[in-house]
Amino acid sequence: MIRFLLKGLIRDRSRSLSPVLIVAAGAFLCVFLYGWIKGAMDDLISSTARFDTGHVKIMTRAYNNLSDQMPNDLALLGVGKLMDDLRASEKGITWMPRIRFGGLLDIPDEKGETREQAPVAGLAVDLLGPDSPEPEILNLKNALVRGKLFQKAGDILISEAFAHRLGVKIGETATLIGSTMNGGLAMHNFTVAGTVRFGIAALDRGAVIADIEDVRFALDMADGAGEIVGYSKEMHYDNNAMTALTKQFNKRFEQDKDEFAPIMLSLVDQYGLREYLDLANTFGAIIVTIFVMAMSIVLWNSGLMNGLRRYGEIGVRLALGEPKGTIYRRMILESIITGFIGSLLGTLAGLAITYYLQYVGIDFGNLMQKSTILMSNVIRTRVTGWSYVIGFIPGLGASVIGTMFAGIGIYRRQTSQLFKELEA
Amino acid sequence: MILVKTRNLLKCYPMGLRKLTALKDINLEFQRGEFCGLIGPSGSGKTTLLNIIGSLDVPSQGSVTVLDKKIEELSHVEAARLRRNHIGFIFQTYNLLLLYTAYENVEFPLLLIEMPEAKRKKKVMDALDWLGIADKADSRPAQLSGGESQRVAVARAIVKLPQLVLADEPTANLDAENSFNILEMMVKLNREINTTFIFATHDEKVIRYLRRKIHLVDGQVVKDEIVNQERGNPCRH
């Protein structure tokens, strides 16, 4: 009997191929949209963490209060010892000192006179240390456009767009004019080693990357750092773990009233990211839920129509003596088969394109030229555990429920009424 | 042996706030082996009575007994079992399952009674052969003519050798030649395997074959006559 019914299912494309294709399309869209929203959210977190907040960040309390002004006069001192303590106590975290600095970048001509000059935002990181993970965290190798990465002390990397604007060439000198930690005038010559493009509009407009020892020297910040950032070894932000770490660290300095005492913040504690991420997560969840529900309604309706369309056939089967319950169960079995196959195909297709775009991404650089958000121009999707199941909610669930509702008509109608519909 | 018995049968349908009486005070008995018909104009209640006898519908009042089963007391499952095992249906519009071949359409009632495959195959081919459409076994309904389709429908109705065949306007969509052939086969079936046939019809071609004519007007039996006629070919007389 099952073989007999499967024959009918396979022969009737409107009952097999069409539902499978509709379900597959719905499941595909759900998987892809979920992956897209998840990817965009994670990308924002990842970019922000890599270039700014870390998974956790340690600053002085005073620096934290004015952190958007990069107040290096309020920076941490005794960083070497603090780093040793952190590395000893928190082995699962990679710790790195950083200095953010601002000033003017002056490009002199052959006579030493200013040829071009522009305000600059700089980031000093450990680039020359033998085991420094910073080049990898900042993805410098892939970001390099021209020239070379750091070779020696005094080298500097400059964003490609900024280099173009200043007309600076590889190997030329660039002078940083700023203020020291103590408020004095700082002037330091760097050599442009290469140009980089991070694919993040906020950085590509006018950023420089320098080695932290050079900047410490230039800004008179011996054994100092504006901030110490920490990353989990897996480079995956785990909010619960980082919140626990933050609480534990801050408890040690609870009694210390000094404004230069260190304070640790997790990623979501900075720049109002908690609220932003909560909001974005909520919106993301709402969008995905609405979409999943919309697809569910479409597929439910498809299941319903498919069931209603078959009242005639059902009338014949009833007349020939097939019990209502058997017909109902077989209709549901059919919708489970088509729903499962469709969901599986849609999920596989969705996962394939989501995986592909997780690595390749889509470049929205032209739309983000004035963006100040630390978000990659290339938005990538992300596959999570949910990606494997989310397509089955509308694909399998809704189409089966639709068929179940359509099938209720079998019970509610008199058999003869189904028959009249058949004859009509 | 009484196969079907109706007692004070009443059937009403709700129509807005009123009730439409489709059948009223029907008291009939059908013996095994009868070849009879419910005759009357459209709306006289023929199909309604046929549906109730076939356990596709239930009486509003009164009682209908088919093969010792009271239709009004049967559950869905019991009604389905009665139809599956003992009743064959033939319809005006054939009502074949369009996705299946003639063979598969005829096979379907046997699948429902879970007949073993080898026996099933023989029965289906015998039925098709008996109706002269064995060569159309692999054809789908869309590839069959009206006459061929109705033969498949008859084969489907009789393949399980039911005790009762209910035929609702079986020749309405057929030309004279095909009507004649189909009716001849039904007569032959009735004679050879003693199957009871109850027709709902107002087709003169069918009426000529009937040995009992039950006239319905406005849901009531107005005449129940036994016709003594030689079986044969009334159309050609």
XYZ file of C-alpha atoms in Angstrom:
661
model
C 0.000 0.000 0.000
C 2.801 2.404 0.911
C 4.463 1.613 -2.420
C 1.169 2.329 -4.155
C 0.846 5.707 -2.443
C 4.486 6.584 -3.106
C 3.862 5.944 -6.811
C 1.086 8.521 -6.718
C 3.234 10.938 -4.789
C 6.088 10.688 -7.245
C 3.842 10.893 -10.301
C 1.951 13.928 -9.079
C 4.492 16.711 -9.267
C 2.113 19.151 -7.638
C 2.193 16.891 -4.588
C 5.870 16.007 -4.632
C 8.165 18.234 -6.682
C 6.308 21.510 -6.122
C 5.982 21.194 -2.337
C 9.585 20.038 -2.107
C 10.751 23.056 -4.127
C 8.572 25.497 -2.159
C 9.691 24.049 1.161
C 13.317 23.999 -0.011
C 13.111 27.669 -1.040
C 11.571 28.620 2.308
C 14.095 26.638 4.314
C 16.959 28.017 2.218
C 15.887 31.614 2.831
C 15.506 31.024 6.561
C 18.939 29.415 6.876
C 20.572 32.116 4.786
C 18.878 35.054 6.526
C 19.716 33.638 9.936
C 23.340 33.096 8.873
C 23.498 36.588 7.405
C 22.207 38.350 10.510
C 24.335 36.190 12.771
C 27.380 36.836 10.581
C 26.872 40.590 10.537
C 26.485 40.638 14.315
C 29.519 38.462 14.908
C 31.545 40.476 12.418
C 30.778 43.634 14.314
C 31.849 42.001 17.561
C 34.948 40.487 16.000
C 36.112 43.711 14.317
C 35.447 45.777 17.408
C 37.280 43.254 19.566
C 40.295 42.977 17.271
C 40.869 46.675 16.724
C 39.600 48.220 19.898
C 37.930 46.571 22.851
C 39.581 43.153 23.009
C 37.476 40.503 24.661
C 38.459 42.279 27.860
C 40.379 45.502 28.324
C 42.296 46.868 31.296
C 42.770 50.615 31.754
C 43.124 52.994 34.634
C 39.812 54.185 35.992
C 40.664 57.729 34.970
C 41.569 56.636 31.420
C 38.323 54.691 31.226
C 36.307 57.776 32.119
C 37.795 59.720 29.200
C 38.745 56.847 26.905
C 37.220 58.400 23.779
C 39.802 61.243 24.112
C 42.734 58.773 24.208
C 44.105 60.433 27.388
C 47.582 58.945 27.534
C 48.425 61.154 30.496
C 46.096 58.837 32.430
C 47.605 55.636 31.042
C 48.701 52.569 32.960
C 52.280 52.432 34.244
C 54.177 49.430 35.486
C 52.694 47.518 32.614
C 55.486 44.931 32.520
C 54.681 43.695 36.023
C 50.958 43.788 35.474
C 51.399 41.787 32.275
C 53.493 39.196 34.109
C 50.787 38.887 36.761
C 48.056 38.548 34.170
C 49.942 35.987 32.128
C 50.565 33.960 35.260
C 47.017 34.126 36.614
C 44.993 33.979 33.404
C 46.667 31.457 31.156
C 43.647 31.065 28.887
C 43.884 34.678 27.792
C 46.376 36.343 25.484
C 47.330 39.740 26.943
C 48.739 42.618 24.934
C 49.512 46.236 25.746
C 48.322 48.908 23.339
C 48.544 52.645 23.052
C 46.049 54.742 21.156
C 47.348 58.069 20.141
C 46.369 61.045 18.081
C 48.191 63.946 16.541
C 49.324 65.255 13.227
C 51.166 63.239 10.644
C 53.565 65.483 8.768
C 55.120 64.476 5.464
C 58.220 66.554 4.844
C 59.718 67.404 1.458
C 63.379 66.978 0.582
C 64.228 70.167 2.478
C 62.435 69.015 5.607
C 59.567 71.438 5.096
C 55.992 70.244 5.442
C 54.719 68.848 2.169
C 51.475 67.398 3.483
C 49.959 67.238 6.926
C 46.810 65.603 8.339
C 45.346 64.590 11.661
C 45.911 60.971 12.410
C 44.598 58.306 14.762
C 47.236 55.756 15.613
C 47.412 52.389 17.236
C 50.615 51.165 18.817
C 50.908 47.445 19.301
C 53.655 44.908 19.850
C 54.769 44.253 16.290
C 58.372 43.327 16.738
C 58.132 40.912 19.655
C 59.097 37.408 18.515
C 55.877 35.727 19.670
C 53.519 38.654 19.349
C 50.094 37.598 18.079
C 49.205 41.194 17.143
C 50.039 40.925 13.401
C 47.704 37.970 13.252
C 44.957 39.577 15.349
C 45.043 42.705 13.190
C 45.331 40.537 10.096
C 48.208 42.719 8.854
C 49.541 40.222 6.342
C 46.272 40.222 4.412
C 45.733 43.924 4.943
C 49.086 44.872 3.352
C 48.610 46.665 0.037
C 52.076 47.990 -0.752
C 55.535 47.771 0.817
C 56.394 45.415 3.625
C 55.300 44.641 7.127
C 57.436 45.781 10.024
C 61.115 45.091 9.549
C 62.697 47.225 12.245
C 62.093 49.800 14.922
C 60.865 53.106 13.512
C 58.747 51.512 10.804
C 55.138 52.522 10.451
C 52.180 51.208 8.475
C 49.740 53.707 7.082
C 46.326 53.151 5.615
C 46.333 53.027 1.823
C 43.651 55.696 1.407
C 45.456 57.958 3.853
C 48.768 57.395 2.047
C 47.132 58.378 -1.228
C 45.681 61.492 0.325
C 49.051 62.509 1.702
C 50.926 61.429 -1.404
C 53.395 59.507 0.712
C 55.560 56.793 -0.808
C 56.999 53.646 0.710
C 60.285 54.376 2.460
C 59.531 58.065 2.969
C 59.644 59.673 6.370
C 56.492 60.603 8.269
C 56.704 62.738 11.381
C 54.234 62.272 14.213
C 53.509 65.496 16.051
C 51.602 65.009 19.286
C 51.887 65.330 23.020
C 53.823 63.202 25.448
C 52.300 61.484 28.427
C 53.431 64.416 30.506
C 51.903 67.042 28.262
C 55.092 68.015 26.399
C 55.454 68.288 22.632
C 56.271 64.998 20.969
C 57.877 64.790 17.555
C 59.061 61.493 16.198
C 60.145 60.397 12.759
C 58.895 57.136 11.371
C 59.599 55.393 8.094
C 56.613 54.338 6.029
C 57.181 50.594 5.606
C 53.940 49.781 3.872
C 50.317 50.608 3.336
C 47.383 48.614 4.597
C 43.666 48.339 3.943
C 41.632 46.758 6.720
C 38.311 46.868 4.932
C 36.939 48.922 7.798
C 36.035 52.398 6.682
C 36.665 53.960 10.103
C 40.285 52.761 10.043
C 41.011 53.081 6.343
C 40.273 56.821 6.305
C 43.299 57.830 8.360
C 44.982 55.331 10.638
C 48.586 54.387 11.279
C 49.954 51.311 12.994
C 53.216 51.616 14.880
C 55.283 49.439 17.164
C 54.501 50.075 20.826
C 58.147 50.530 21.824
C 58.562 53.335 19.256
C 55.433 55.055 20.494
C 56.420 54.621 24.151
C 59.657 56.328 23.246
C 57.941 59.058 21.229
C 55.303 59.801 23.856
C 57.568 59.307 26.840
C 55.528 56.361 28.126
C 58.236 54.002 29.349
C 56.628 50.818 30.735
C 53.255 52.421 30.058
C 50.247 51.569 27.947
C 46.873 53.149 27.462
C 45.241 49.792 27.682
C 45.914 46.100 27.951
C 43.629 43.982 25.835
C 42.941 40.332 26.393
C 41.674 37.717 23.949
C 40.598 34.174 24.557
C 43.029 31.723 22.961
C 40.282 30.544 20.580
C 39.544 34.161 19.599
C 35.887 33.488 20.364
C 34.082 35.972 22.577
C 32.312 34.149 25.375
C 30.333 36.747 27.275
C 29.792 34.637 30.366
C 33.460 33.736 30.714
C 34.623 37.305 30.123
C 32.093 38.755 32.543
C 33.264 36.295 35.210
C 36.898 37.185 34.518
C 36.109 40.893 34.737
C 34.315 40.524 38.062
C 37.154 38.471 39.481
C 39.800 41.001 38.397
C 37.922 44.054 39.564
C 37.265 42.490 42.966
C 41.024 42.549 43.615
C 41.053 46.329 43.261
C 37.700 47.014 44.881
C 39.212 48.650 47.972
C 41.718 50.707 46.003
C 40.335 54.236 45.644
C 43.173 55.430 43.395
C 41.951 56.782 40.081
C 44.961 55.111 38.466
C 44.004 51.701 39.786
C 43.298 49.285 36.959
C 39.814 48.384 35.921
C 38.854 45.584 33.559
C 35.931 45.843 31.169
C 34.533 43.117 29.004
C 33.689 43.810 25.361
C 30.045 44.489 26.090
C 30.914 46.909 28.905
C 32.541 49.309 26.454
C 30.947 52.008 24.288
C 27.460 50.908 25.317
C 27.993 47.748 23.296
C 25.908 45.693 25.702
C 22.827 47.734 24.930
C 23.724 47.872 21.273
C 24.285 44.141 21.022
C 21.156 43.397 23.050
C 19.218 45.650 20.723
C 20.825 44.200 17.618
C 20.309 40.655 18.885
C 16.692 41.461 19.654
C 16.131 43.017 16.243
C 17.951 40.140 14.615
C 15.815 37.643 16.495
C 12.650 39.588 15.627
C 13.583 39.738 11.939
C 14.439 36.047 11.823
C 11.280 35.167 13.776
C 9.067 37.262 11.504
C 10.689 35.734 8.459
C 10.409 32.210 9.821
C 6.757 32.882 10.688
C 6.080 34.381 7.252
C 7.669 31.370 5.602
C 5.701 29.156 7.971
C 2.455 30.792 6.869
C 3.412 30.381 3.200
C 4.310 26.736 3.684
C 1.351 26.123 5.965
C -0.873 27.556 3.284
C 0.854 25.430 0.698
C 0.216 22.341 2.840
C -3.372 23.446 3.379
C -4.025 24.023 -0.336
C -2.367 20.771 -1.209
C -4.672 18.991 1.228
C -7.827 20.789 0.095
C -7.041 20.153 -3.552
C -7.171 16.450 -2.846
C -10.634 16.259 -1.348
C -11.871 14.649 -4.566
C -9.271 11.922 -4.480
C -9.955 11.458 -0.788
C -13.666 11.072 -1.571
C -12.888 8.187 -3.932
C -10.602 6.524 -1.443
C -13.234 6.819 1.270
C -15.865 5.356 -1.017
C -13.606 2.425 -1.752
C -13.326 1.742 1.953
C -10.151 3.414 3.156
C -10.787 4.658 6.711
C -10.653 8.395 7.381
C -7.951 7.971 10.003
C -5.749 6.037 7.602
C -6.150 8.653 4.877
C -5.392 11.429 7.378
C -2.268 9.699 8.638
C -1.104 8.991 5.113
C -1.599 12.629 4.102
C 0.505 13.675 7.083
C 3.118 11.051 6.249
C 3.303 12.460 2.718
C 3.743 15.988 4.024
C 6.425 14.760 6.435
C 8.246 13.148 3.508
C 7.993 16.204 1.239
C 8.589 18.602 4.142
C 11.638 16.696 5.306
C 13.149 16.348 1.836
C 12.422 20.012 1.056
C 13.795 21.178 4.393
C 16.864 19.023 3.970
C 17.546 20.324 0.448
C 16.843 23.921 1.468
C 19.018 23.610 4.556
C 21.850 22.039 2.564
C 21.638 24.785 -0.065
C 21.373 27.434 2.641
C 24.342 25.989 4.515
C 26.384 25.785 1.309
C 25.860 29.445 0.412
C 26.206 30.492 4.066
C 29.470 28.577 4.406
C 30.697 30.063 1.145
C 29.874 33.611 2.216
C 31.347 32.930 5.637
C 34.735 32.758 3.922
C 34.229 35.041 0.932
C 31.717 37.586 2.197
C 30.136 40.448 0.272
C 31.955 43.774 0.095
C 29.801 46.728 1.115
C 32.774 49.113 1.152
C 31.136 51.620 -1.193
C 28.169 51.945 1.143
C 30.278 52.365 4.272
C 32.772 55.046 3.250
C 31.707 57.425 6.009
C 31.104 54.779 8.629
C 32.730 55.204 12.033
C 31.677 51.785 13.249
C 34.459 49.234 13.553
C 32.724 46.878 11.237
C 34.262 45.078 8.304
C 33.264 46.303 4.857
C 33.047 42.678 3.890
C 30.039 41.215 5.609
C 30.241 37.524 6.129
C 27.562 35.054 7.035
C 28.013 32.687 9.920
C 27.006 29.069 10.356
C 25.993 28.052 13.866
C 24.255 25.036 15.308
C 20.918 26.756 14.753
C 21.646 27.028 11.033
C 21.183 23.272 10.786
C 17.717 23.249 12.292
C 16.104 26.630 11.665
C 14.988 25.692 8.137
C 13.062 22.724 9.484
C 10.753 24.953 11.549
C 8.848 26.332 8.555
C 9.907 23.574 6.173
C 8.787 20.548 8.074
C 6.738 21.970 10.915
C 4.540 24.405 9.027
C 3.841 22.246 5.996
C 2.865 19.307 8.217
C 0.660 21.548 10.377
C -0.944 22.967 7.195
C -1.698 19.454 5.993
C -3.048 18.515 9.421
C -5.446 21.459 9.326
C -6.510 20.619 5.781
C -6.991 17.028 6.849
C -9.304 18.000 9.693
C -11.837 18.661 6.931
C -11.855 14.939 6.267
C -13.208 14.349 9.742
C -15.517 17.331 9.926
C -17.208 16.729 6.609
C -19.639 13.959 6.028
C -18.141 11.427 3.657
C -20.947 12.115 1.217
C -20.081 15.815 1.311
C -16.496 15.060 0.297
C -18.020 13.021 -2.412
C -20.171 15.857 -3.680
C -17.021 17.986 -3.873
C -15.467 15.234 -5.899
C -18.388 15.121 -8.272
C -18.546 18.913 -8.606
C -31.946 -13.271 1.725
C -32.448 -9.607 2.525
C -29.313 -7.609 1.804
C -30.563 -4.080 2.418
C -33.508 -2.946 4.511
C -34.677 0.585 5.214
C -37.265 1.412 7.863
C -38.970 4.823 8.123
C -35.902 6.427 6.623
C -35.810 10.200 6.817
C -32.975 12.362 5.596
C -32.914 16.115 6.078
C -30.273 18.667 5.190
C -30.020 22.066 6.851
C -30.695 24.848 4.363
C -30.264 28.177 6.055
C -32.704 28.228 8.943
C -34.933 25.585 7.367
C -34.433 21.930 6.768
C -34.642 20.355 3.362
C -36.184 16.903 3.400
C -34.332 14.783 0.868
C -35.884 11.439 1.788
C -39.044 10.721 3.715
C -40.600 7.552 5.011
C -38.582 5.152 2.884
C -39.346 1.510 3.595
C -37.587 -0.813 1.188
C -36.008 -4.232 1.105
C -33.475 -5.460 -1.421
C -32.865 -9.167 -1.847
C -29.534 -10.731 -2.749
C -29.076 -10.897 -6.514
C -31.497 -8.109 -7.366
C -30.905 -5.924 -10.389
C -32.914 -2.889 -9.504
C -32.976 0.847 -9.853
C -34.007 4.007 -8.085
C -35.702 6.039 -10.762
C -36.683 9.647 -10.644
C -35.893 13.145 -11.783
C -32.984 15.192 -10.455
C -33.525 16.115 -6.815
C -35.803 13.197 -6.122
C -33.382 11.698 -3.568
C -31.890 8.822 -5.596
C -28.261 9.641 -4.896
C -28.976 10.445 -1.248
C -30.557 7.036 -0.762
C -27.685 5.364 -2.599
C -25.170 7.234 -0.389
C -26.931 6.097 2.774
C -27.123 2.485 1.609
C -23.433 2.747 0.739
C -22.659 4.081 4.258
C -21.312 7.308 2.803
C -24.040 9.165 4.682
C -26.286 8.475 7.647
C -30.070 8.772 8.020
C -31.516 11.639 10.047
C -34.149 9.292 11.389
C -35.156 5.720 10.853
C -32.967 2.762 10.229
C -30.960 1.332 7.331
C -29.557 -2.169 7.604
C -26.986 -3.364 5.096
C -25.666 -6.901 5.445
C -26.998 -6.977 8.998
C -25.201 -3.763 9.946
C -27.196 -0.739 11.023
C -25.729 2.149 9.054
C -26.757 4.774 11.616
C -24.823 2.943 14.336
C -21.588 2.387 12.421
C -18.442 4.286 13.328
C -16.278 5.751 10.554
C -14.006 2.736 10.767
C -16.859 0.213 10.675
C -18.508 2.015 7.768
C -15.206 1.984 5.891
C -14.824 -1.716 6.624
C -18.334 -2.407 5.264
C -17.585 -0.502 2.052
C -14.152 -2.037 1.726
C -15.302 -5.625 2.066
C -18.810 -5.752 0.680
C -19.765 -2.766 -1.473
C -18.623 -1.616 -4.872
C -19.329 1.853 -6.252
C -19.737 2.963 -9.855
C -20.069 6.673 -10.581
C -21.367 8.805 -13.387
C -17.983 10.516 -13.812
C -15.982 7.283 -13.322
C -13.908 8.854 -10.537
C -10.783 6.943 -11.372
C -7.588 7.865 -9.581
C -5.981 9.899 -12.347
C -2.377 9.261 -11.370
C -2.718 5.528 -11.534
C -2.980 3.143 -14.443
C -6.108 1.122 -15.152
C -4.410 -1.855 -13.519
C -3.549 0.151 -10.397
C -7.057 1.612 -10.153
C -8.528 -1.862 -10.166
C -5.858 -3.076 -7.770
C -6.626 -0.396 -5.169
C -9.660 -2.067 -3.480
C -7.647 -5.275 -3.181
C -4.777 -3.403 -1.561
C -7.238 -2.096 0.994
C -8.278 -5.613 1.938
C -4.610 -6.621 2.005
C -4.879 -9.396 -0.538
C -1.538 -11.138 -1.248
C 0.243 -9.839 -4.332
C 0.073 -12.963 -6.489
C -3.650 -13.429 -5.890
C -4.221 -9.708 -6.336
C -2.475 -9.661 -9.684
C -4.559 -12.554 -10.973
C -7.809 -10.998 -9.772
C -7.027 -7.649 -11.365
C -6.088 -9.192 -14.690
C -9.173 -11.409 -14.595
C -11.400 -8.382 -13.983
C -9.758 -6.371 -16.755
C -9.922 -9.325 -19.066
C -13.553 -9.955 -18.232
C -14.380 -6.365 -19.142
C -12.291 -6.567 -22.307
C -9.741 -3.956 -21.371
C -6.733 -6.096 -20.437
C -4.776 -4.392 -23.195
C -5.365 -1.051 -21.450
C -3.915 -2.199 -18.140
C -0.986 0.193 -18.336
C -2.984 3.173 -19.585
C -3.807 6.077 -17.340
C -7.389 7.424 -17.233
C -6.424 10.373 -19.430
C -5.493 7.905 -22.172
C -8.808 6.062 -22.008
C -12.094 6.801 -23.750
C -15.278 7.337 -21.715
C -16.403 3.773 -22.311
C -13.024 2.359 -21.379
C -12.895 4.523 -18.251
C -16.281 3.295 -17.129
C -15.211 -0.290 -17.744
C -12.198 0.294 -15.507
C -14.580 1.761 -12.921
C -16.791 -1.329 -13.188
C -13.749 -3.587 -12.911
C -12.695 -1.668 -9.799
C -16.174 -2.070 -8.326
C -16.443 -5.805 -8.933
C -12.844 -7.002 -8.568
C -13.303 -7.921 -4.907
C -16.568 -9.693 -5.765
C -18.721 -7.506 -3.502
C -22.186 -8.556 -2.449
C -23.592 -5.169 -3.388
C -22.774 -2.770 -6.232
C -24.179 0.745 -6.113
C -24.164 2.535 -9.449
C -25.011 6.208 -9.615
C -25.982 7.232 -13.169
C -23.321 4.900 -14.618
C -24.220 5.556 -18.253
C -24.943 9.259 -18.103
C -21.678 10.163 -19.795
C -21.646 7.305 -22.272
C -22.983 6.963 -25.786
C -25.531 4.268 -26.636
C -22.963 1.735 -27.758
C -20.834 2.036 -24.642
C -23.913 2.138 -22.399
C -25.087 -1.074 -23.957
C -21.739 -2.789 -23.460
C -21.419 -1.689 -19.853
C -24.957 -2.722 -18.977
C -24.538 -6.072 -20.649
C -21.498 -6.716 -18.512
C -23.323 -5.735 -15.362
C -26.166 -8.068 -16.235
C -23.656 -10.828 -16.861
C -22.004 -10.155 -13.514
C -25.348 -10.185 -11.771
C -26.200 -13.460 -13.364
C -22.836 -15.183 -12.918
C -21.808 -14.126 -9.430
C -25.212 -13.123 -8.083
C -24.044 -9.627 -7.171
C -26.828 -7.255 -6.153
C -26.978 -4.109 -8.273
C -28.779 -0.964 -7.210
C -28.796 1.832 -9.741
C -29.728 5.473 -9.346
C -30.786 6.591 -12.784
C -33.177 8.377 -15.041
C -31.549 7.019 -18.170
C -33.977 5.059 -20.289
C -31.154 2.831 -21.524
C -30.598 1.627 -17.963
C -34.239 1.508 -16.980
C -34.936 -1.024 -19.721
C -32.549 -3.472 -18.087
C -33.959 -3.219 -14.571
C -35.963 -6.027 -13.061
C -37.228 -3.844 -10.273
C -37.983 -0.169 -10.605
C -38.414 2.005 -7.534
C -39.814 5.401 -8.485
C -38.878 8.328 -6.261
C -40.537 11.726 -6.339
C -39.621 14.463 -3.881
C -37.885 12.013 -1.609
C -40.685 9.526 -1.382
C -41.267 6.156 -3.000
C -44.286 6.506 -5.273
C -44.051 3.204 -7.063
C -42.123 -0.036 -6.573
C -42.621 -2.407 -9.501
C -41.181 -5.770 -10.400
C -40.621 -6.132 -14.129
C -40.749 -9.533 -15.732
C -38.513 -9.315 -18.734
C -36.207 -11.580 -20.522
C -32.614 -10.671 -19.972
C -30.969 -9.963 -23.208
C -30.550 -6.931 -25.286
C -33.476 -4.609 -24.759
C -31.733 -1.823 -26.608
C -31.549 -3.947 -29.733
C -35.127 -5.266 -29.509
